[in-house]
Coordinates of C-alpha atoms and ligand atoms in Angstrom, one line a residue:
M1 CA -18.7 -24.4 0.0
E2 CA -21.1 -21.7 1.2
E3 CA -22.3 -19.5 -1.5
F4 CA -21.2 -15.9 -1.2
K5 CA -24.5 -13.9 -0.6
A6 CA -23.7 -10.3 -1.3
E7 CA -27.0 -8.9 0.0
K8 CA -26.4 -10.5 3.3
V9 CA -22.9 -9.2 3.9
I10 CA -24.4 -5.6 3.1
D11 CA -26.9 -6.0 5.3
E12 CA -24.9 -7.0 7.9
F13 CA -22.6 -4.1 7.1
E14 CA -25.4 -1.4 7.3
E15 CA -26.5 -2.9 10.9
L16 CA -23.1 -2.6 12.1
T17 CA -22.6 1.1 10.6
K18 CA -26.1 2.2 11.7
D19 CA -25.2 1.6 15.2
A20 CA -21.1 2.3 15.1
G21 CA -21.0 4.1 18.4
R22 CA -22.6 0.8 20.0
V23 CA -20.6 -1.1 18.2
Q24 CA -17.3 0.4 19.0
R25 CA -17.9 0.1 22.9
E26 CA -18.7 -3.6 22.2
T27 CA -15.7 -4.4 20.4
L28 CA -13.6 -3.0 22.7
K29 CA -15.3 -4.5 25.8
K30 CA -14.6 -7.6 23.9
I31 CA -11.0 -7.1 22.9
L32 CA -10.3 -6.0 26.5
E33 CA -12.5 -9.4 28.2
D34 CA -10.6 -11.7 25.6
N35 CA -7.1 -10.4 26.6
A36 CA -8.0 -9.4 30.2
S37 CA -4.9 -11.8 31.6
A38 CA -2.4 -9.9 28.9
E39 CA 0.3 -8.5 31.4
Y40 CA 0.4 -5.6 29.3
L41 CA -3.1 -4.7 29.8
Q42 CA -3.0 -6.0 33.6
K43 CA -0.3 -3.2 34.1
Q44 CA -2.5 -0.4 33.2
G45 CA -4.5 -0.6 36.2
L46 CA -7.9 -0.9 34.4
N47 CA -9.3 -3.6 36.8
G48 CA -11.9 -5.1 34.6
R49 CA -13.5 -1.8 33.5
T50 CA -14.1 -2.2 29.4
D51 CA -15.5 1.3 29.0
P52 CA -13.9 3.8 26.4
E53 CA -13.5 6.5 29.3
S54 CA -11.7 4.5 31.6
Y55 CA -9.7 3.1 28.8
E56 CA -8.6 5.8 27.6
A57 CA -7.6 7.2 31.0
C58 CA -5.4 4.3 31.7
V59 CA -3.9 3.0 28.6
P60 CA -1.4 5.1 26.9
L61 CA -0.9 6.0 23.3
V62 CA 2.1 4.2 22.1
T63 CA 4.2 3.9 19.0
H64 CA 6.2 0.2 18.0
P65 CA 9.3 1.0 19.6
D66 CA 7.3 1.3 22.8
L67 CA 6.1 -2.2 22.0
E68 CA 9.2 -3.9 21.0
P69 CA 10.4 -5.1 24.2
Y70 CA 7.1 -7.2 24.6
I71 CA 7.2 -8.2 20.8
K72 CA 10.5 -9.4 21.5
R73 CA 9.7 -11.3 24.3
I74 CA 6.9 -12.9 22.0
V75 CA 9.2 -13.4 19.0
D76 CA 12.2 -15.3 21.4
G77 CA 9.0 -17.9 22.3
D78 CA 7.4 -16.5 25.6
T79 CA 4.2 -18.4 25.8
S80 CA 2.7 -16.6 28.7
P81 CA 0.0 -13.9 28.3
V82 CA 2.2 -11.4 26.9
L83 CA 0.0 -8.7 25.0
T84 CA -3.1 -11.0 24.1
G85 CA -4.8 -13.6 26.4
K86 CA -4.1 -16.7 24.1
P87 CA -0.4 -17.3 22.8
I88 CA 0.6 -15.5 19.7
K89 CA 1.9 -18.0 17.4
T90 CA 2.6 -16.1 13.8
M91 CA 4.4 -12.9 13.5
S92 CA 3.8 -10.3 10.4
L93 CA 6.8 -8.8 9.4
S94 CA 6.1 -5.5 7.9
S95 CA 7.8 -5.0 4.8
G96 CA 9.7 -1.8 6.4
T97 CA 9.6 0.7 3.1
T98 CA 7.5 3.1 5.1
Q99 CA 9.4 3.5 8.2
G100 CA 13.1 2.4 6.7
K101 CA 13.0 -0.6 8.8
Q102 CA 11.6 -4.2 9.2
K103 CA 9.1 -4.7 12.6
Y104 CA 7.2 -7.4 14.1
V105 CA 3.5 -7.3 14.5
P106 CA 1.4 -9.7 16.2
F107 CA -0.8 -11.7 13.7
N108 CA -3.6 -14.1 15.1
D109 CA -6.8 -15.6 13.6
E110 CA -9.0 -12.6 14.6
L111 CA -6.9 -10.3 12.1
L112 CA -7.2 -12.8 9.4
E113 CA -11.1 -12.9 9.6
T114 CA -11.1 -9.1 10.0
T115 CA -8.9 -9.0 6.8
L116 CA -11.5 -11.5 4.7
Q117 CA -14.4 -9.5 6.4
I118 CA -13.1 -6.5 4.8
Y119 CA -12.2 -8.0 1.6
R120 CA -16.1 -9.6 1.5
T121 CA -17.5 -6.2 2.5
S122 CA -16.0 -4.5 -0.2
F123 CA -16.6 -7.1 -2.8
A124 CA -20.3 -7.2 -2.3
F125 CA -20.3 -3.3 -3.1
R126 CA -18.2 -3.3 -5.8
N127 CA -19.9 -6.7 -7.4
R128 CA -23.1 -4.6 -7.4
E129 CA -21.8 -2.0 -9.7
F130 CA -19.1 -4.6 -11.8
P131 CA -20.4 -7.9 -11.5
V132 CA -18.1 -10.5 -12.0
R133 CA -19.2 -14.2 -12.5
N134 CA -17.4 -17.6 -12.8
G135 CA -14.5 -15.9 -13.4
M136 CA -10.4 -15.6 -12.5
A137 CA -8.2 -13.0 -11.2
L138 CA -4.9 -12.0 -12.7
Q139 CA -3.3 -11.1 -9.3
F140 CA 0.2 -9.9 -9.0
I141 CA 0.6 -11.5 -5.5
Y142 CA 3.6 -12.7 -3.9
G143 CA 4.3 -14.4 -0.8
S144 CA 7.4 -14.1 1.4
K145 CA 9.3 -16.7 2.7
Q146 CA 7.4 -17.8 6.0
F147 CA 10.4 -18.7 8.4
K148 CA 10.2 -19.6 12.2
T149 CA 11.9 -17.3 14.6
E150 CA 14.0 -18.5 17.3
G151 CA 11.1 -18.7 19.4
G152 CA 9.5 -20.9 17.0
L153 CA 6.7 -18.8 15.8
F154 CA 5.7 -18.5 12.4
A155 CA 6.7 -15.2 10.7
G156 CA 6.4 -13.7 6.9
T157 CA 4.8 -10.4 5.9
A158 CA 1.2 -9.8 6.9
T159 CA 0.1 -10.5 3.0
T160 CA 2.0 -14.0 3.1
N161 CA 0.4 -14.8 6.4
V162 CA -3.4 -14.0 4.7
F163 CA -2.3 -15.4 1.3
S164 CA -0.9 -18.5 2.9
S165 CA -4.4 -19.5 4.8
S166 CA -6.8 -21.8 3.5
Q167 CA -9.4 -19.1 4.6
F168 CA -8.0 -17.1 2.1
K169 CA -8.5 -19.3 -0.7
T170 CA -11.9 -20.0 -0.2
T171 CA -12.9 -16.5 0.4
M172 CA -11.3 -15.6 -2.8
K173 CA -13.4 -18.3 -4.6
A174 CA -16.5 -17.1 -2.9
I175 CA -16.3 -13.7 -4.0
E176 CA -15.4 -14.8 -7.8
S177 CA -11.9 -13.9 -7.5
P178 CA -9.4 -17.0 -7.5
C179 CA -6.0 -16.3 -8.5
C180 CA -5.2 -17.6 -12.0
S181 CA -2.0 -18.6 -10.8
P182 CA -1.1 -21.6 -8.7
D183 CA 0.6 -21.2 -5.6
E184 CA 3.9 -22.6 -6.7
V185 CA 3.9 -19.4 -8.4
I186 CA 2.7 -17.1 -5.6
F187 CA 4.8 -18.3 -3.2
G188 CA 8.2 -18.8 -5.6
P189 CA 11.3 -17.7 -4.2
Y190 CA 12.5 -15.4 -7.0
F191 CA 9.4 -12.8 -7.5
R192 CA 10.7 -12.1 -11.4
Q193 CA 9.9 -15.8 -12.1
S194 CA 6.7 -15.5 -10.2
L195 CA 5.6 -12.1 -12.1
Y196 CA 6.9 -14.0 -15.6
C197 CA 4.4 -16.9 -14.6
H198 CA 1.8 -14.8 -13.6
L199 CA 1.8 -13.1 -16.6
L200 CA 2.0 -16.4 -18.5
C201 CA -1.1 -17.9 -16.4
G202 CA -3.0 -14.8 -17.1
L203 CA -2.5 -15.2 -20.7
I204 CA -3.2 -18.9 -20.8
H205 CA -6.5 -18.2 -19.2
H206 CA -6.9 -14.6 -21.2
N207 CA -11.0 -15.6 -21.5
E208 CA -11.6 -16.5 -17.9
I209 CA -9.9 -13.8 -16.7
Q210 CA -12.5 -11.1 -15.1
L211 CA -10.1 -8.4 -13.1
V212 CA -6.3 -7.7 -12.6
S213 CA -5.4 -6.8 -9.5
S214 CA -2.7 -6.6 -6.8
T215 CA -2.3 -5.0 -3.2
F216 CA -1.0 -2.2 -4.0
A217 CA -1.3 -0.9 -7.5
H218 CA 2.6 -0.5 -7.9
S219 CA 2.8 -4.1 -8.3
I220 CA 0.0 -4.0 -11.6
V221 CA 2.4 -1.0 -13.1
Y222 CA 5.6 -3.0 -12.3
A223 CA 4.2 -6.1 -13.9
F224 CA 3.0 -4.6 -17.3
R225 CA 6.3 -2.5 -17.4
T226 CA 7.9 -6.0 -17.3
F227 CA 5.4 -7.3 -19.9
E228 CA 6.9 -4.7 -22.1
Q229 CA 10.1 -6.4 -22.0
V230 CA 9.2 -9.5 -21.8
W231 CA 6.1 -10.3 -24.3
E232 CA 8.1 -11.7 -27.0
Q233 CA 9.4 -14.9 -24.8
L234 CA 5.8 -15.1 -23.4
C235 CA 4.7 -15.5 -26.7
A236 CA 7.7 -18.1 -27.7
D237 CA 6.5 -20.2 -24.7
I238 CA 2.8 -20.0 -25.6
R239 CA 3.7 -21.0 -29.3
D240 CA 6.0 -24.0 -28.3
G241 CA 4.5 -25.0 -24.8
V242 CA 7.7 -25.0 -23.4
L243 CA 8.6 -22.6 -20.3
T244 CA 11.5 -20.3 -20.7
K245 CA 14.9 -21.3 -19.3
D246 CA 15.0 -18.3 -17.3
V247 CA 12.7 -19.7 -15.1
T248 CA 14.6 -22.0 -12.9
V249 CA 12.7 -23.1 -10.0
P250 CA 11.7 -26.8 -10.3
S251 CA 8.2 -26.8 -8.7
I252 CA 7.5 -23.6 -10.7
R253 CA 8.3 -25.5 -13.8
A254 CA 6.9 -28.4 -13.1
V255 CA 3.3 -26.9 -12.3
M256 CA 3.5 -25.0 -15.4
S257 CA 4.4 -27.5 -17.7
K258 CA 1.3 -28.8 -16.7
L259 CA -0.8 -25.6 -17.8
L260 CA 1.6 -24.8 -20.9
K261 CA 0.5 -26.6 -24.3
P262 CA 1.6 -25.9 -27.4
N263 CA -0.7 -23.0 -28.8
P264 CA 0.8 -21.3 -32.0
E265 CA -2.7 -19.6 -32.9
L266 CA -3.0 -18.0 -29.3
A267 CA 0.8 -17.0 -29.5
E268 CA 0.0 -15.4 -32.8
R269 CA -3.0 -13.3 -31.4
I270 CA -1.1 -12.2 -29.0
Y271 CA 2.0 -11.2 -30.8
K272 CA -0.6 -9.6 -33.5
K273 CA -2.6 -7.7 -30.5
C274 CA 0.9 -6.4 -29.1
S275 CA 2.0 -5.3 -32.2
G276 CA -0.6 -2.9 -32.6
L277 CA -0.9 -1.3 -29.7
S278 CA 0.6 2.3 -29.6
N279 CA 3.1 2.5 -26.8
W280 CA 1.1 -0.1 -24.9
Y281 CA -2.2 1.8 -24.4
G282 CA -4.7 -0.2 -23.3
V283 CA -2.6 -3.3 -23.1
I284 CA -4.8 -4.7 -20.5
P285 CA -7.9 -5.1 -22.3
A286 CA -6.4 -6.0 -25.3
L287 CA -4.8 -9.0 -23.8
F288 CA -7.9 -10.0 -21.8
P289 CA -11.3 -9.2 -23.5
N290 CA -13.6 -10.1 -20.3
V291 CA -11.6 -7.9 -17.9
K292 CA -14.2 -5.8 -15.9
Y293 CA -11.6 -3.7 -13.8
V294 CA -8.3 -2.9 -12.4
Y295 CA -8.2 -3.2 -8.8
G296 CA -5.5 -2.6 -5.8
I297 CA -4.8 0.3 -3.1
M298 CA -4.5 3.0 -5.6
T299 CA -4.5 5.9 -2.6
G300 CA -1.4 7.5 -0.8
S301 CA 1.6 6.7 -1.9
M302 CA 0.3 4.8 -5.0
E303 CA -1.3 7.8 -6.5
P304 CA 1.8 8.6 -8.7
Y305 CA 1.6 5.3 -10.3
L306 CA -2.1 6.3 -11.6
K307 CA -1.3 7.7 -14.6
K308 CA 0.8 5.1 -15.9
L309 CA -1.8 2.5 -14.9
R310 CA -4.7 4.4 -16.6
H311 CA -2.4 4.1 -19.7
Y312 CA -2.1 0.4 -19.3
A313 CA -5.8 0.0 -18.7
G314 CA -7.3 2.1 -21.4
D315 CA -11.0 2.6 -21.0
L316 CA -11.2 0.0 -18.0
P317 CA -12.3 1.6 -14.8
L318 CA -9.7 1.5 -11.9
L319 CA -11.1 0.6 -8.6
S320 CA -9.4 1.2 -5.3
A321 CA -8.9 -1.6 -2.8
D322 CA -9.2 -1.0 0.8
Y323 CA -7.4 0.6 3.8
G324 CA -5.2 -1.3 6.2
S325 CA -2.1 -2.3 7.6
S326 CA 0.1 -5.2 8.8
E327 CA -1.5 -3.6 12.2
G328 CA -5.0 -4.6 10.9
W329 CA -7.5 -3.5 8.3
I330 CA -9.5 -0.1 9.1
G331 CA -11.8 0.5 6.1
A332 CA -13.4 -0.9 2.9
N333 CA -14.1 1.0 -0.3
I334 CA -18.1 1.0 -0.7
N335 CA -18.0 3.3 -3.4
P336 CA -15.9 1.6 -6.0
K337 CA -17.2 4.0 -8.9
L338 CA -15.6 6.8 -7.2
P339 CA -12.5 7.5 -9.2
P340 CA -9.3 6.5 -7.1
E341 CA -8.1 10.0 -6.4
L342 CA -11.7 10.6 -4.8
A343 CA -11.5 7.0 -3.0
T344 CA -13.0 7.1 0.4
Y345 CA -13.1 3.7 3.2
A346 CA -15.6 3.3 5.3
V347 CA -14.8 1.7 8.7
L348 CA -15.8 -1.4 9.9
P349 CA -16.7 -0.7 13.9
N350 CA -16.4 -4.1 14.6
I351 CA -13.0 -4.9 13.4
G352 CA -11.0 -3.0 16.3
Y353 CA -11.4 0.0 18.2
F354 CA -10.5 3.1 16.5
E355 CA -9.6 6.8 17.9
F356 CA -8.7 10.1 15.8
I357 CA -6.2 12.8 17.2
P358 CA -7.8 16.0 15.6
L359 CA -4.9 17.4 13.5
R360 CA -6.8 20.1 11.7
G361 CA -7.4 23.7 12.8
S362 CA -8.9 26.8 10.8
A363 CA -5.9 27.5 8.8
E364 CA -3.6 25.3 6.8
E365 CA -0.5 26.6 8.8
D366 CA -2.2 25.4 12.0
R367 CA -2.8 21.9 10.3
Q368 CA 1.1 21.9 9.9
D369 CA 2.0 22.6 13.0
K370 CA -0.4 20.5 14.6
I371 CA 1.2 17.5 12.4
Q372 CA 4.5 18.0 14.2
S373 CA 3.2 19.3 17.3
S374 CA 4.1 17.5 20.9
F375 CA 1.2 19.1 22.3
E376 CA -1.6 17.2 21.0
S377 CA -5.6 17.4 21.0
K378 CA -7.3 14.4 23.0
P379 CA -8.4 11.9 20.5
V380 CA -12.2 11.4 19.7
G381 CA -14.2 8.1 19.1
L382 CA -14.8 7.0 15.5
T383 CA -18.7 8.5 15.7
E384 CA -17.4 11.8 17.1
V385 CA -14.9 12.7 14.3
K386 CA -16.1 16.0 11.9
I387 CA -16.3 15.9 8.2
G388 CA -13.7 17.9 6.0
E389 CA -11.1 17.5 9.4
E390 CA -8.0 15.7 9.3
Y391 CA -6.7 13.2 12.2
E392 CA -4.0 10.7 13.0
I393 CA -5.5 7.2 13.3
I394 CA -5.3 5.3 16.5
V395 CA -5.5 1.4 16.5
T396 CA -6.8 -1.0 19.1
N397 CA -6.9 -4.3 17.5
F398 CA -7.6 -8.2 18.5
A399 CA -3.8 -9.3 18.4
G400 CA -2.5 -7.1 20.9
L401 CA -1.9 -3.7 20.0
Y402 CA -3.7 -1.2 22.2
R403 CA -4.0 2.6 21.3
Y404 CA -1.2 2.0 18.6
R405 CA -0.3 5.0 16.6
L406 CA -0.3 3.9 13.2
G407 CA 1.3 7.0 12.1
D408 CA -1.5 7.9 9.0
V409 CA -3.1 11.0 8.6
V410 CA -6.5 10.7 7.1
K411 CA -9.4 13.1 6.2
I412 CA -13.3 12.6 7.1
A413 CA -15.0 12.4 3.6
G414 CA -18.5 11.9 5.0
F415 CA -20.4 9.1 6.8
H416 CA -22.0 6.2 5.6
N417 CA -24.9 5.8 8.6
M418 CA -22.9 6.4 11.6
T419 CA -19.8 5.3 10.6
P420 CA -16.9 7.7 8.7
K421 CA -15.7 7.4 5.6
L422 CA -12.2 7.9 5.6
Q423 CA -9.9 9.5 2.7
F424 CA -6.3 8.6 3.3
V425 CA -3.8 11.9 3.5
C426 CA -0.4 10.5 4.1
R427 CA 2.1 9.5 6.5
R428 CA 2.5 11.8 9.7
N429 CA 5.9 11.6 9.7
L430 CA 7.4 14.7 8.1
L431 CA 9.3 14.4 5.2
L432 CA 11.2 17.2 4.7
T433 CA 12.2 19.9 7.0
I434 CA 15.1 22.3 7.4
N435 CA 14.4 24.8 9.9
I436 CA 10.7 26.2 9.9
D437 CA 9.6 24.1 6.7
K438 CA 7.1 21.3 6.7
N439 CA 6.1 19.1 3.8
T440 CA 4.8 15.8 3.7
E441 CA 4.8 13.1 1.7
K442 CA 1.6 14.6 -0.3
D443 CA 3.5 18.1 -0.6
L444 CA 6.2 16.3 -2.3
Q445 CA 3.9 14.1 -4.3
L446 CA 1.8 17.5 -5.7
A447 CA 5.0 19.2 -6.3
V448 CA 6.3 16.3 -8.3
E449 CA 3.0 15.7 -10.4
A450 CA 3.2 20.0 -11.2
A451 CA 7.0 19.4 -12.4
A452 CA 6.0 16.2 -14.3
E453 CA 3.9 18.4 -16.7
V454 CA 7.0 20.1 -17.6
L455 CA 8.2 16.6 -19.1
A456 CA 4.7 15.9 -20.9
P457 CA 5.3 17.7 -24.3
E458 CA 8.3 15.8 -24.3
K459 CA 6.3 12.6 -24.0
V460 CA 8.5 11.5 -21.1
E461 CA 7.4 10.7 -17.5
V462 CA 8.3 10.2 -14.1
V463 CA 9.1 6.5 -13.3
D464 CA 9.5 7.0 -9.7
F465 CA 11.0 9.6 -7.4
T466 CA 12.4 10.1 -3.8
S467 CA 13.9 12.6 -1.8
Q468 CA 16.6 13.5 1.0
V469 CA 17.3 16.7 3.3
D470 CA 21.0 17.9 2.8
K471 CA 21.7 19.4 5.6
L472 CA 25.8 19.0 4.9
T473 CA 25.6 22.4 2.6
D474 CA 25.2 25.4 4.2
P475 CA 22.2 26.4 4.3
G476 CA 20.4 23.0 3.9
H477 CA 18.2 22.2 0.8
Y478 CA 15.9 19.7 -0.6
V479 CA 17.4 16.9 -3.2
I480 CA 14.9 15.4 -5.3
F481 CA 15.5 12.2 -7.1
W482 CA 13.8 11.3 -10.3
E483 CA 13.8 8.7 -12.8
I484 CA 12.5 9.4 -15.8
S485 CA 11.3 7.4 -18.7
G486 CA 13.5 8.8 -21.6
E487 CA 16.1 11.9 -22.2
V488 CA 15.4 15.3 -22.1
S489 CA 17.6 18.3 -22.8
D490 CA 19.5 20.6 -19.7
E491 CA 16.9 23.5 -20.4
V492 CA 13.9 20.8 -19.6
S493 CA 15.0 19.2 -16.7
S494 CA 16.3 22.5 -15.2
E495 CA 13.1 23.9 -15.7
C496 CA 11.4 20.9 -13.8
C497 CA 13.8 21.7 -11.1
N498 CA 12.7 25.4 -10.6
C499 CA 9.0 24.2 -10.9
L500 CA 9.6 21.4 -8.2
D501 CA 11.2 24.4 -6.1
R502 CA 8.0 26.9 -6.8
S503 CA 5.7 24.0 -5.9
F504 CA 6.8 23.4 -2.3
V505 CA 3.8 26.1 -1.3
D506 CA 4.5 25.9 2.4
A507 CA 4.7 29.1 3.8
G508 CA 8.0 28.3 6.2
Y509 CA 9.5 26.8 2.9
I510 CA 8.9 29.6 0.7
S511 CA 10.0 32.3 3.5
S512 CA 13.1 30.5 4.0
R513 CA 13.8 30.1 0.2
K514 CA 13.4 33.8 -0.1
V515 CA 16.1 34.7 2.5
N516 CA 18.1 31.6 1.8
T517 CA 17.6 30.1 4.9
I518 CA 17.4 26.9 2.5
G519 CA 19.1 26.8 -0.4
P520 CA 18.4 26.2 -3.8
L521 CA 16.4 22.8 -4.3
E522 CA 18.4 20.2 -6.2
L523 CA 17.0 17.8 -8.8
R524 CA 18.9 14.7 -9.3
L525 CA 18.1 12.5 -12.3
V526 CA 19.2 8.9 -11.7
R527 CA 19.9 6.0 -14.4
R528 CA 17.3 3.8 -15.9
G529 CA 16.7 0.9 -13.2
T530 CA 17.9 2.6 -10.1
F531 CA 14.7 2.5 -8.6
Q532 CA 14.4 -1.3 -9.4
K533 CA 17.9 -1.6 -7.5
I534 CA 16.2 0.3 -4.5
L535 CA 13.5 -2.5 -4.6
D536 CA 15.6 -5.6 -5.2
H537 CA 17.7 -4.0 -2.0
Y538 CA 14.3 -4.1 -0.3
L539 CA 13.5 -7.6 -1.5
G540 CA 17.1 -8.8 -0.2
I541 CA 16.5 -7.6 3.2
G542 CA 13.2 -9.8 3.5
G543 CA 10.6 -7.4 1.4
V544 CA 8.2 -8.6 -0.6
L545 CA 6.9 -7.0 -3.6
S546 CA 3.4 -7.0 -2.7
Q547 CA 3.8 -4.7 0.0
Y548 CA 6.5 -2.6 -1.5
K549 CA 6.1 1.1 -1.3
T550 CA 9.0 3.5 -2.8
P551 CA 10.4 5.5 0.4
R552 CA 9.4 8.9 -0.5
C553 CA 11.9 10.3 1.6
V554 CA 15.7 8.6 2.7
N555 CA 16.8 8.6 5.7
P556 CA 20.4 10.1 6.3
N557 CA 21.2 6.9 8.1
N558 CA 19.6 4.6 5.5
S559 CA 23.1 4.3 3.7
M560 CA 22.4 1.4 1.1
V561 CA 19.4 3.5 -0.7
L562 CA 21.5 6.3 -0.6
Q563 CA 24.7 4.4 -2.2
I564 CA 22.1 3.1 -4.8
L565 CA 21.0 6.7 -5.5
C566 CA 23.9 8.7 -5.4
S567 CA 26.1 6.3 -7.4
N568 CA 23.2 6.6 -10.4
V569 CA 22.9 10.0 -10.7
V570 CA 23.2 11.1 -14.6
K571 CA 23.0 14.9 -14.1
S572 CA 21.9 17.5 -11.4
H573 CA 20.5 20.9 -11.5
F574 CA 20.1 23.7 -8.8
S575 CA 16.7 25.5 -8.8
T576 CA 17.1 29.4 -9.7
A577 CA 13.6 29.8 -9.0
F578 CA 14.1 32.4 -6.3
G579 CA 16.7 34.3 -8.0
Ligands
AMP601 P1 2.5 -2.0 5.5 O1 3.4 -1.7 6.3 O2 2.6 -2.6 4.5 O3 1.2 -2.8 6.5 O4 1.8 -1.0 5.1 C1 0.3 0.0 5.9 C2 0.4 1.1 5.2 O5 0.0 0.9 4.0 C3 -0.7 1.8 6.1 O6 -0.2 2.7 7.0 C4 -0.5 2.9 5.0 O7 0.1 4.2 5.4 C5 -0.9 2.4 3.7 N1 -1.7 2.0 3.1 C6 -2.7 1.0 3.2 N2 -4.0 0.9 2.5 C7 -3.7 2.3 1.8 C8 -4.8 2.9 1.1 N3 -5.9 2.4 0.8 N4 -4.7 3.9 0.9 C9 -3.1 4.7 1.4 N5 -2.2 4.0 1.9 C10 -2.5 3.0 2.2

């Protein structure tokens, strides 16, 4: 195996970013040349031109539904050049938690290679600040089942397509982060059994574990919440060298039996460590003494889990992983020392062609209008973005997506050489709107954070949350669903409700509330385990824990999730904040 040379990776990154404008033009040229025979591109009248100006003039901005007819043909087995020059053999199936609906996006070797380039780049920078050596990673990663579409293509979630490639394993070894769990565990059919065995593998290798990670930080929090419940069973398994009967998958049992040997001394040590913890604070370093950091995507919809993650991580640094999507990766975190709340992602100018639709005007209201407006500013190129401004990002990748609206809003935090460093702001989809009010995922998150402060003195926290616009009442109103970690008095929960209502600072919302064209905000507390049921529902329809993001706003036609929420309400309050 070729040795990983961090300095070489960093030098290459410096070269690419110093000349980001040129690299972008070349990347676009390469994408258009490689795929010149694709039916989709042929239709656009480029006639062999590959410059950004012609590209922008000929090729429309699209969203997933625009491409669905093409993608469907590929999924059904059309091997002619539809979206790409070379036929697509694999599809990524998005988890559908952000859009509420699963969708296929093409996956190919080029996309895999760009993913690994991102991993290598951020590792090179990370390892300068937080070196790991000859270690293992406790990775809470889960492969979904890869299946064959009717047309004979392989399909799985994007993470599964990456995890199951041989290049992924080679790269993880090269960057000193091989997963401590065997493949049978990663690709097991039941995520609870896989999670249990990930924890067990981690404990068996406790001294070698140098980092704890997952794709999205939610899975790490989820894993240690589970640990709180199963730790005694884990100790028993280690003591006796026998895997609990709850793990039933024969291939997992077989592989775990090779790893598990009776070790009463280790079991006792873990037992003592756990018993000595106060409310599980610092459980990660307590169990894994050589861990250098905790690693996973921690921005955007993952921010609400940071508090709990910090609690479990004690004094270990939390490092946000990179920025990307099933449609392709975008940027690497090259400043790992920044706390996750400030994490930025430097765009790799050779992994795709990127454009940015300006969203932000001078005033906040203007930005909100632009987020919604159908009259949009013209997109600008990667090197033309301005620091402090917000943009919607448009992706052209090596796997058949041309000028594809990802639906994410990013802010330019600065530049590394000529390439921008992006801060993730939110999904562009508006979450909550009744009339002139406009609140995004980020606004909801901030309101929930503010109201959660009311719970803090009670030592109770918000486990998870989502929202809904209820237009069946007259006037319509916002409904926020909360699962909290303990009991609180009616007085406290009603104050949380008022605080939520007051914390939406959007001018349209406040003015509508004042004149009651939006009714009092409703807080509904749901039973413990409700969000687990929502997760189970998504896993049941083919999602995978590695890519799971709690839906922050439930669409009225998402009847299953609404039913889960509504049938688990234990109490509700209407705000009195506006009299
Ligand atoms: P998926 O549909 O599972 O491919 O998820 C892709 C989406 O996850 C992106 O479009 C973003 O909205 C979100 N995402 C990915 N990486 C990050 C990140 N570093 N910070 C915040 N959100 C992210």
